[in-house]
XYZ file of N, CA, C and O in Angstrom:
648
model
N -49.685 1.485 48.928
C -48.347 2.036 49.006
C -47.383 0.967 49.500
O -47.703 0.188 50.382
N -46.232 0.978 48.930
C -45.165 0.083 49.337
C -43.964 0.938 49.710
O -43.810 2.046 49.192
N -43.140 0.447 50.633
C -42.004 1.275 51.042
C -40.830 0.411 51.475
O -40.963 -0.783 51.717
N -39.681 1.069 51.548
C -38.451 0.428 52.021
C -37.679 1.458 52.830
O -37.660 2.640 52.485
N -37.022 1.011 53.899
C -36.168 1.853 54.735
C -34.744 1.335 54.591
O -34.510 0.131 54.682
N -33.791 2.246 54.352
C -32.401 1.840 54.184
C -31.486 2.784 54.936
O -31.794 3.958 55.095
N -30.355 2.244 55.353
C -29.290 3.071 55.911
C -28.155 3.046 54.901
O -27.676 1.979 54.517
N -27.749 4.233 54.462
C -26.708 4.386 53.451
C -25.484 4.985 54.145
O -25.591 5.999 54.830
N -24.326 4.365 53.943
C -23.146 4.712 54.744
C -22.126 5.610 54.049
O -21.031 5.791 54.557
N -22.458 6.173 52.911
C -21.528 7.089 52.250
C -21.918 7.317 50.810
O -22.858 6.708 50.292
N -21.180 8.193 50.123
C -21.495 8.515 48.727
C -21.476 7.307 47.792
O -22.330 7.195 46.907
N -20.534 6.401 47.966
C -20.486 5.222 47.095
C -21.727 4.363 47.272
O -22.283 3.850 46.302
N -22.166 4.223 48.514
C -23.378 3.439 48.793
C -24.616 4.135 48.240
O -25.549 3.486 47.775
N -24.626 5.482 48.258
C -25.765 6.224 47.702
C -25.814 6.044 46.192
O -26.878 5.841 45.610
N -24.663 6.095 45.546
C -24.612 5.889 44.098
C -25.045 4.468 43.758
O -25.753 4.238 42.783
N -24.654 3.508 44.591
C -25.057 2.121 44.382
C -26.570 1.964 44.545
O -27.191 1.195 43.820
N -27.167 2.694 45.477
C -28.626 2.671 45.618
C -29.271 3.157 44.319
O -30.253 2.582 43.853
N -28.706 4.197 43.724
C -29.213 4.676 42.437
C -29.129 3.606 41.362
O -30.047 3.459 40.554
N -28.046 2.837 41.365
C -27.898 1.745 40.387
C -28.982 0.683 40.591
O -29.574 0.194 39.623
N -29.230 0.325 41.851
C -30.269 -0.684 42.136
C -31.658 -0.156 41.772
O -32.483 -0.885 41.216
N -31.899 1.099 42.077
C -33.183 1.709 41.766
C -33.420 1.734 40.254
O -34.523 1.445 39.781
N -32.394 2.051 39.478
C -32.517 2.122 38.016
C -33.009 0.807 37.427
O -33.745 0.809 36.437
N -32.618 -0.302 38.023
C -33.028 -1.621 37.514
C -34.529 -1.848 37.672
O -35.095 -2.710 37.007
N -35.178 -1.060 38.532
C -36.610 -1.209 38.766
C -37.440 -0.245 37.911
O -38.654 -0.376 37.839
N -36.778 0.709 37.279
C -37.502 1.773 36.572
C -37.741 1.436 35.117
O -37.006 0.669 34.507
N -38.768 2.076 34.574
C -39.114 1.913 33.163
C -39.641 3.248 32.635
O -39.937 4.161 33.420
N -39.759 3.391 31.327
C -40.272 4.647 30.777
C -41.607 5.018 31.425
O -42.457 4.160 31.662
N -41.759 6.291 31.714
C -42.982 6.777 32.345
C -42.886 6.905 33.850
O -43.796 7.423 34.488
N -41.776 6.442 34.430
C -41.643 6.515 35.887
C -41.196 7.897 36.333
O -40.321 8.517 35.719
N -41.806 8.355 37.411
C -41.493 9.637 38.032
C -40.903 9.350 39.406
O -41.485 8.608 40.199
N -39.736 9.931 39.680
C -39.048 9.738 40.957
C -38.822 11.105 41.580
O -38.198 11.974 40.971
N -39.334 11.307 42.790
C -39.122 12.544 43.532
C -38.033 12.304 44.559
O -38.098 11.333 45.327
N -37.028 13.170 44.589
C -35.940 13.075 45.556
C -36.050 14.245 46.529
O -36.040 15.405 46.109
N -36.171 13.933 47.809
C -36.279 14.965 48.835
C -35.176 14.778 49.860
O -34.803 13.652 50.181
N -34.707 15.885 50.388
C -33.681 15.848 51.420
C -32.960 17.176 51.463
O -33.033 17.963 50.519
N -32.240 17.429 52.540
C -31.546 18.712 52.676
C -30.384 18.832 51.694
O -29.969 17.846 51.071
N -29.868 20.043 51.555
C -28.677 20.261 50.738
C -27.574 19.310 51.183
O -27.358 19.119 52.379
N -26.913 18.683 50.223
C -25.812 17.783 50.537
C -26.228 16.401 51.004
O -25.391 15.612 51.423
N -27.516 16.076 50.889
C -27.992 14.775 51.366
C -27.575 13.621 50.471
O -27.463 12.488 50.920
N -27.355 13.897 49.181
C -26.968 12.836 48.259
C -27.938 12.621 47.116
O -27.863 11.607 46.420
N -28.843 13.562 46.886
C -29.833 13.419 45.819
C -29.171 13.271 44.444
O -29.502 12.368 43.680
N -28.226 14.150 44.141
C -27.560 14.091 42.837
C -26.658 12.866 42.740
O -26.539 12.259 41.676
N -26.057 12.455 43.841
C -25.230 11.244 43.844
C -26.081 10.027 43.500
O -25.685 9.174 42.702
N -27.283 9.947 44.069
C -28.207 8.862 43.751
C -28.571 8.934 42.265
O -28.558 7.912 41.566
N -28.872 10.134 41.761
C -29.230 10.302 40.347
C -28.081 9.885 39.433
O -28.298 9.321 38.355
N -26.844 10.124 39.856
C -25.668 9.742 39.059
C -25.620 8.221 38.889
O -25.377 7.722 37.787
N -25.847 7.476 39.967
C -25.870 6.015 39.881
C -27.006 5.520 39.001
O -26.847 4.561 38.231
N -28.126 6.182 39.086
C -29.277 5.826 38.271
C -28.964 6.025 36.787
O -29.197 5.141 35.963
N -28.396 7.182 36.455
C -28.045 7.464 35.061
C -27.009 6.500 34.513
O -27.065 6.093 33.356
N -26.059 6.126 35.367
C -25.018 5.184 34.958
C -25.634 3.852 34.538
O -25.298 3.284 33.498
N -26.555 3.347 35.337
C -27.175 2.052 35.047
C -28.150 2.138 33.875
O -28.265 1.197 33.104
N -28.835 3.286 33.743
C -29.728 3.449 32.587
C -28.941 3.584 31.291
O -29.497 3.415 30.207
N -27.649 3.899 31.398
C -26.814 4.024 30.209
C -27.134 5.264 29.400
O -27.378 5.191 28.196
N -27.142 6.421 30.077
C -27.463 7.662 29.384
C -26.198 8.461 29.058
O -25.158 8.263 29.673
N -26.344 9.362 28.106
C -25.226 10.191 27.667
C -25.034 11.370 28.616
O -25.986 11.971 29.094
N -23.783 11.688 28.867
C -23.447 12.861 29.665
C -23.359 12.548 31.140
O -24.010 11.633 31.641
N -22.539 13.328 31.817
C -22.399 13.177 33.264
C -23.656 13.697 33.937
O -24.164 14.765 33.595
N -24.165 12.930 34.878
C -25.328 13.374 35.637
C -24.812 14.245 36.771
O -24.171 13.777 37.703
N -25.063 15.541 36.638
C -24.653 16.519 37.630
C -25.883 17.293 38.067
O -26.943 17.207 37.438
N -25.739 18.069 39.115
C -26.869 18.844 39.608
C -27.364 19.814 38.541
O -26.590 20.607 38.020
N -28.665 19.776 38.236
C -29.203 20.695 37.231
C -29.681 22.019 37.848
O -30.539 22.690 37.291
N -29.119 22.404 38.989
C -29.593 23.573 39.722
C -29.714 24.812 38.843
O -30.727 25.504 38.883
N -28.713 25.111 38.049
C -28.726 26.367 37.307
C -29.397 26.267 35.946
O -29.759 27.280 35.366
N -29.582 25.049 35.436
C -30.293 24.887 34.173
C -31.717 24.407 34.394
O -32.494 24.320 33.465
N -32.058 24.076 35.610
C -33.359 23.594 36.057
C -33.640 22.168 35.590
O -33.997 21.332 36.386
N -33.482 21.889 34.299
C -33.744 20.533 33.802
C -32.694 20.164 32.754
O -32.275 20.994 31.957
N -32.288 18.904 32.808
C -31.297 18.405 31.854
C -31.803 17.054 31.338
O -32.202 16.199 32.113
N -31.761 16.889 30.018
C -32.173 15.627 29.402
C -30.921 14.854 29.030
O -30.028 15.375 28.364
N -30.861 13.598 29.463
C -29.753 12.705 29.131
C -30.309 11.605 28.219
O -30.982 10.687 28.701
N -30.042 11.687 26.912
C -30.534 10.642 26.006
C -29.877 9.294 26.316
O -28.743 9.241 26.798
N -30.581 8.246 26.000
C -30.051 6.900 26.197
C -28.978 6.609 25.153
O -29.108 6.990 23.992
N -27.923 5.920 25.571
C -26.885 5.472 24.646
C -27.229 4.114 24.042
O -26.534 3.622 23.168
N -28.306 3.503 24.537
C -28.724 2.190 24.047
C -30.205 2.201 23.739
O -30.725 3.153 23.160
N -30.881 1.154 24.177
C -32.313 1.062 23.898
C -33.166 1.396 25.124
O -34.367 1.191 25.124
N -32.544 1.936 26.166
C -33.283 2.306 27.365
C -33.911 3.679 27.245
O -33.729 4.385 26.247
N -34.636 4.080 28.278
C -35.291 5.388 28.239
C -34.308 6.520 28.517
O -33.299 6.328 29.196
N -34.603 7.710 27.997
C -33.812 8.874 28.377
C -34.080 9.211 29.845
O -35.106 8.819 30.402
N -33.164 9.941 30.436
C -33.315 10.403 31.815
C -33.510 11.916 31.786
O -32.709 12.640 31.190
N -34.594 12.381 32.390
C -34.833 13.808 32.549
C -34.592 14.118 34.023
O -35.270 13.574 34.895
N -33.602 14.960 34.292
C -33.176 15.270 35.658
C -33.522 16.736 35.924
O -33.016 17.625 35.242
N -34.389 16.958 36.901
C -34.909 18.296 37.185
C -34.534 18.696 38.609
O -34.600 17.879 39.528
N -34.174 19.960 38.779
C -33.971 20.534 40.104
C -35.035 21.611 40.282
O -34.969 22.668 39.652
N -36.031 21.336 41.117
C -37.165 22.246 41.291
C -36.962 23.227 42.445
O -37.881 23.950 42.801
N -35.759 23.272 43.002
C -35.488 24.103 44.177
C -35.871 25.563 43.952
O -36.485 26.195 44.795
N -35.503 26.116 42.802
C -35.750 27.534 42.543
C -37.094 27.801 41.884
O -37.427 28.939 41.583
N -37.875 26.767 41.634
C -39.170 26.963 40.997
C -40.232 27.258 42.051
O -40.284 26.620 43.096
N -41.075 28.209 41.739
C -42.057 28.672 42.708
C -43.262 27.774 42.887
O -43.846 27.723 43.952
N -43.666 27.081 41.859
C -44.869 26.272 42.007
C -45.193 25.526 40.738
O -44.390 25.444 39.804
N -46.407 25.012 40.694
C -46.846 24.161 39.592
C -46.806 24.901 38.247
O -46.464 24.311 37.231
N -47.135 26.204 38.239
C -47.111 26.951 36.977
C -45.730 26.915 36.334
O -45.597 26.686 35.132
N -44.699 27.151 37.146
C -43.336 27.132 36.612
C -42.928 25.720 36.216
O -42.200 25.535 35.246
N -43.390 24.716 36.956
C -43.106 23.320 36.593
C -43.769 22.989 35.261
O -43.188 22.309 34.417
N -44.987 23.484 35.046
C -45.694 23.213 33.798
C -44.954 23.785 32.600
O -45.017 23.237 31.497
N -44.243 24.887 32.797
C -43.463 25.482 31.708
C -42.367 24.541 31.205
O -41.896 24.684 30.080
N -41.957 23.583 32.026
C -40.922 22.628 31.623
C -41.472 21.519 30.726
O -40.712 20.744 30.154
N -42.797 21.416 30.599
C -43.449 20.389 29.778
C -43.030 18.970 30.154
O -42.847 18.110 29.296
N -42.888 18.717 31.451
C -42.507 17.375 31.885
C -43.555 16.334 31.519
O -43.225 15.178 31.287
N -44.810 16.752 31.448
C -45.865 15.805 31.095
C -45.669 15.269 29.681
O -46.071 14.158 29.368
N -45.001 16.034 28.817
C -44.705 15.574 27.455
C -43.570 14.557 27.474
O -43.604 13.555 26.753
N -42.564 14.785 28.313
C -41.400 13.904 28.392
C -41.680 12.620 29.159
O -41.063 11.589 28.902
N -42.578 12.681 30.105
C -42.774 11.583 31.047
C -43.079 10.227 30.411
O -42.465 9.238 30.800
N -43.973 10.120 29.437
C -44.318 8.771 28.946
C -43.152 7.951 28.418
O -43.137 6.734 28.556
N -42.148 8.592 27.791
C -41.040 7.817 27.214
C -39.757 7.918 28.016
O -38.757 7.315 27.649
N -39.764 8.675 29.122
C -38.544 8.918 29.888
C -38.690 8.450 31.327
O -39.782 8.188 31.797
N -37.554 8.385 32.015
C -37.545 8.312 33.471
C -37.280 9.749 33.914
O -36.312 10.371 33.469
N -38.164 10.285 34.740
C -38.040 11.670 35.196
C -37.717 11.674 36.684
O -38.459 11.105 37.488
N -36.593 12.307 37.023
C -36.180 12.454 38.420
C -36.279 13.936 38.760
O -35.740 14.773 38.041
N -36.957 14.245 39.862
C -37.115 15.638 40.261
C -36.583 15.817 41.680
O -37.138 15.270 42.637
N -35.483 16.562 41.788
C -34.976 16.942 43.100
C -35.803 18.120 43.598
O -36.153 18.998 42.818
N -36.108 18.140 44.876
C -36.890 19.216 45.489
C -38.287 19.299 44.875
O -38.880 20.377 44.818
N -38.849 18.193 44.437
C -40.132 18.224 43.736
C -41.356 18.052 44.618
O -42.484 18.191 44.143
N -41.153 17.768 45.873
C -42.280 17.535 46.770
C -43.198 18.750 46.801
O -42.763 19.882 46.968
N -44.490 18.495 46.586
C -45.476 19.558 46.573
C -45.530 20.319 45.260
O -46.286 21.279 45.131
N -44.734 19.892 44.270
C -44.683 20.611 42.996
C -45.020 19.748 41.785
O -45.470 20.278 40.774
N -44.745 18.452 41.837
C -44.899 17.638 40.619
C -45.800 16.414 40.794
O -45.960 15.643 39.858
N -46.395 16.242 41.948
C -47.207 15.054 42.181
C -48.341 14.916 41.167
O -48.750 13.809 40.838
N -48.831 16.038 40.648
C -49.940 15.999 39.697
C -49.542 15.443 38.333
O -50.398 15.158 37.506
N -48.247 15.296 38.095
C -47.792 14.749 36.813
C -48.189 13.292 36.643
O -48.399 12.833 35.528
N -48.265 12.554 37.749
C -48.551 11.121 37.645
C -49.095 10.593 38.963
O -48.594 10.951 40.029
N -50.097 9.721 38.867
C -50.588 9.087 40.084
C -49.598 8.029 40.570
O -49.650 7.609 41.716
N -48.693 7.625 39.690
C -47.668 6.636 40.025
C -46.322 7.337 40.150
O -45.867 7.984 39.215
N -45.692 7.182 41.313
C -44.380 7.800 41.507
C -43.672 7.126 42.672
O -44.290 6.521 43.532
N -42.361 7.277 42.634
C -41.537 6.866 43.765
C -41.085 8.128 44.471
O -40.636 9.072 43.823
N -41.204 8.129 45.766
C -40.734 9.269 46.554
C -39.568 8.763 47.405
O -39.742 7.875 48.227
N -38.392 9.334 47.164
C -37.188 8.946 47.887
C -36.838 10.096 48.830
O -36.541 11.204 48.379
N -36.919 9.833 50.134
C -36.631 10.843 51.145
C -35.302 10.486 51.803
O -35.147 9.395 52.361
N -34.344 11.415 51.717
C -33.003 11.189 52.250
C -32.793 12.126 53.431
O -32.981 13.334 53.311
N -32.403 11.560 54.563
C -32.132 12.380 55.737
C -30.843 11.940 56.394
O -30.376 10.813 56.208
N -30.268 12.835 57.157
C -29.073 12.474 57.911
C -29.470 11.516 59.025
O -30.582 11.576 59.541
N -28.549 10.647 59.404
C -28.821 9.689 60.473
C -29.210 10.451 61.737
O -28.610 11.468 62.080
N -30.214 9.956 62.405
C -30.709 10.617 63.605
C -29.632 10.694 64.678
O -28.883 9.741 64.899
N -29.554 11.843 65.305
C -28.583 12.010 66.381
C -27.274 12.625 65.938
O -26.461 13.007 66.751
N -27.047 12.729 64.621
C -25.806 13.343 64.147
C -26.122 14.195 62.931
O -26.251 13.695 61.828
N -26.278 15.467 63.139
C -26.663 16.383 62.076
C -25.459 17.062 61.417
O -25.615 18.012 60.677
N -24.254 16.590 61.689
C -23.074 17.240 61.130
C -22.920 16.924 59.654
O -23.300 15.852 59.189
N -22.356 17.856 58.927
C -22.141 17.675 57.498
C -21.153 16.540 57.237
O -21.253 15.819 56.254
N -20.195 16.352 58.139
C -19.162 15.334 57.938
C -19.724 13.911 58.001
O -19.128 12.977 57.501
N -20.870 13.748 58.634
C -21.469 12.428 58.773
C -22.066 11.992 57.436
O -22.989 12.613 56.937
N -21.528 10.927 56.852
C -22.014 10.443 55.570
C -23.167 9.449 55.689
O -23.672 8.977 54.681
N -23.575 9.095 56.901
C -24.643 8.117 57.071
C -25.985 8.793 56.803
O -26.284 9.867 57.330
N -26.784 8.150 55.944
C -28.098 8.670 55.591
C -29.159 7.617 55.847
O -28.929 6.424 55.641
N -30.299 8.077 56.279
C -31.481 7.224 56.392
C -32.339 7.537 55.175
O -32.685 8.696 54.933
N -32.658 6.517 54.395
C -33.408 6.702 53.157
C -34.715 5.927 53.238
O -34.727 4.745 53.593
N -35.790 6.608 52.905
C -37.100 5.967 52.821
C -37.571 6.076 51.377
O -37.577 7.169 50.804
N -37.930 4.946 50.794
C -38.448 4.911 49.431
C -39.904 4.481 49.519
O -40.216 3.420 50.071
N -40.792 5.319 49.002
C -42.229 5.035 49.058
C -42.770 4.996 47.641
O -42.603 5.958 46.876
N -43.411 3.898 47.292
C -44.071 3.773 45.997
C -45.525 4.184 46.127
O -46.231 3.692 47.007
N -45.963 5.085 45.259
C -47.324 5.602 45.290
C -48.028 5.238 43.987
O -47.443 5.391 42.907
N -49.258 4.769 44.087
C -50.068 4.488 42.914
C -50.019 3.040 42.485
O -49.231 2.231 42.991
N -50.892 2.688 41.524
C -51.015 1.304 41.058
C -49.712 0.701 40.539
O -49.449 -0.479 40.730
N -48.893 1.494 39.857
C -47.620 0.991 39.296
C -46.756 0.368 40.383
O -46.062 -0.614 40.160
N -46.758 0.952 41.574
C -45.867 0.505 42.634
C -46.556 -0.343 43.701
O -45.894 -0.881 44.580
N -47.882 -0.475 43.629
C -48.653 -1.160 44.678
C -48.146 -2.565 44.971
O -48.052 -2.969 46.127
N -47.834 -3.318 43.940
C -47.396 -4.707 44.139
C -45.902 -4.885 43.917
O -45.418 -6.009 43.825
N -45.164 -3.776 43.835
C -43.731 -3.873 43.571
C -42.975 -4.062 44.877
O -43.154 -3.312 45.824
N -42.143 -5.071 44.897
C -41.315 -5.361 46.055
C -40.090 -4.449 46.012
O -39.260 -4.563 45.104
N -39.988 -3.543 46.968
C -38.866 -2.613 47.010
C -37.692 -3.148 47.817
O -36.658 -2.481 47.924
N -37.808 -4.360 48.355
C -36.725 -4.902 49.184
C -35.394 -5.070 48.447
O -34.348 -4.959 49.070
N -35.368 -5.288 47.106
C -34.067 -5.351 46.432
C -33.245 -4.067 46.562
O -32.033 -4.092 46.344
N -33.867 -2.970 46.901
C -33.139 -1.730 47.078
C -32.190 -1.793 48.269
O -31.209 -1.076 48.319
N -32.485 -2.691 49.195
C -31.637 -2.816 50.390
C -30.284 -3.448 50.060
O -29.370 -3.417 50.865
N -30.167 -3.994 48.869
C -28.862 -4.520 48.440
C -28.590 -5.881 48.793
O -28.662 -6.782 49.299
């Protein structure tokens, strides 16, 4: 396992983290985003989609559960999933993410404990509010990025620090 710890100071910095992360991704990559409501998961996904060059605005897929953003160029499509309202693996399987995964970058918000079986290789991005200040107004986030599996074992995640 490889990991990186970052302090993100606002929405623009979170979107920029998504841009840096996108440069490390390739088709078949699974990214799990964890954190409380309003932590910046969708903001990070927006930066990722921007750099991947996908069609459509990357917005929270809460009410549609999953949204596919085709590539506007020769990059992979982005599959953006919000697993918050899904009960478990059975409901996740109904989305057929295993079919999309080989040729896409799949990002799953609230996917912890629900999608790990899709791939032994994944990035887990955990976003939390800065310790000591739990107020919504505080834009400072502590982000931990953990690479799991052979794909990420030798990958240097330090470029994510900017």
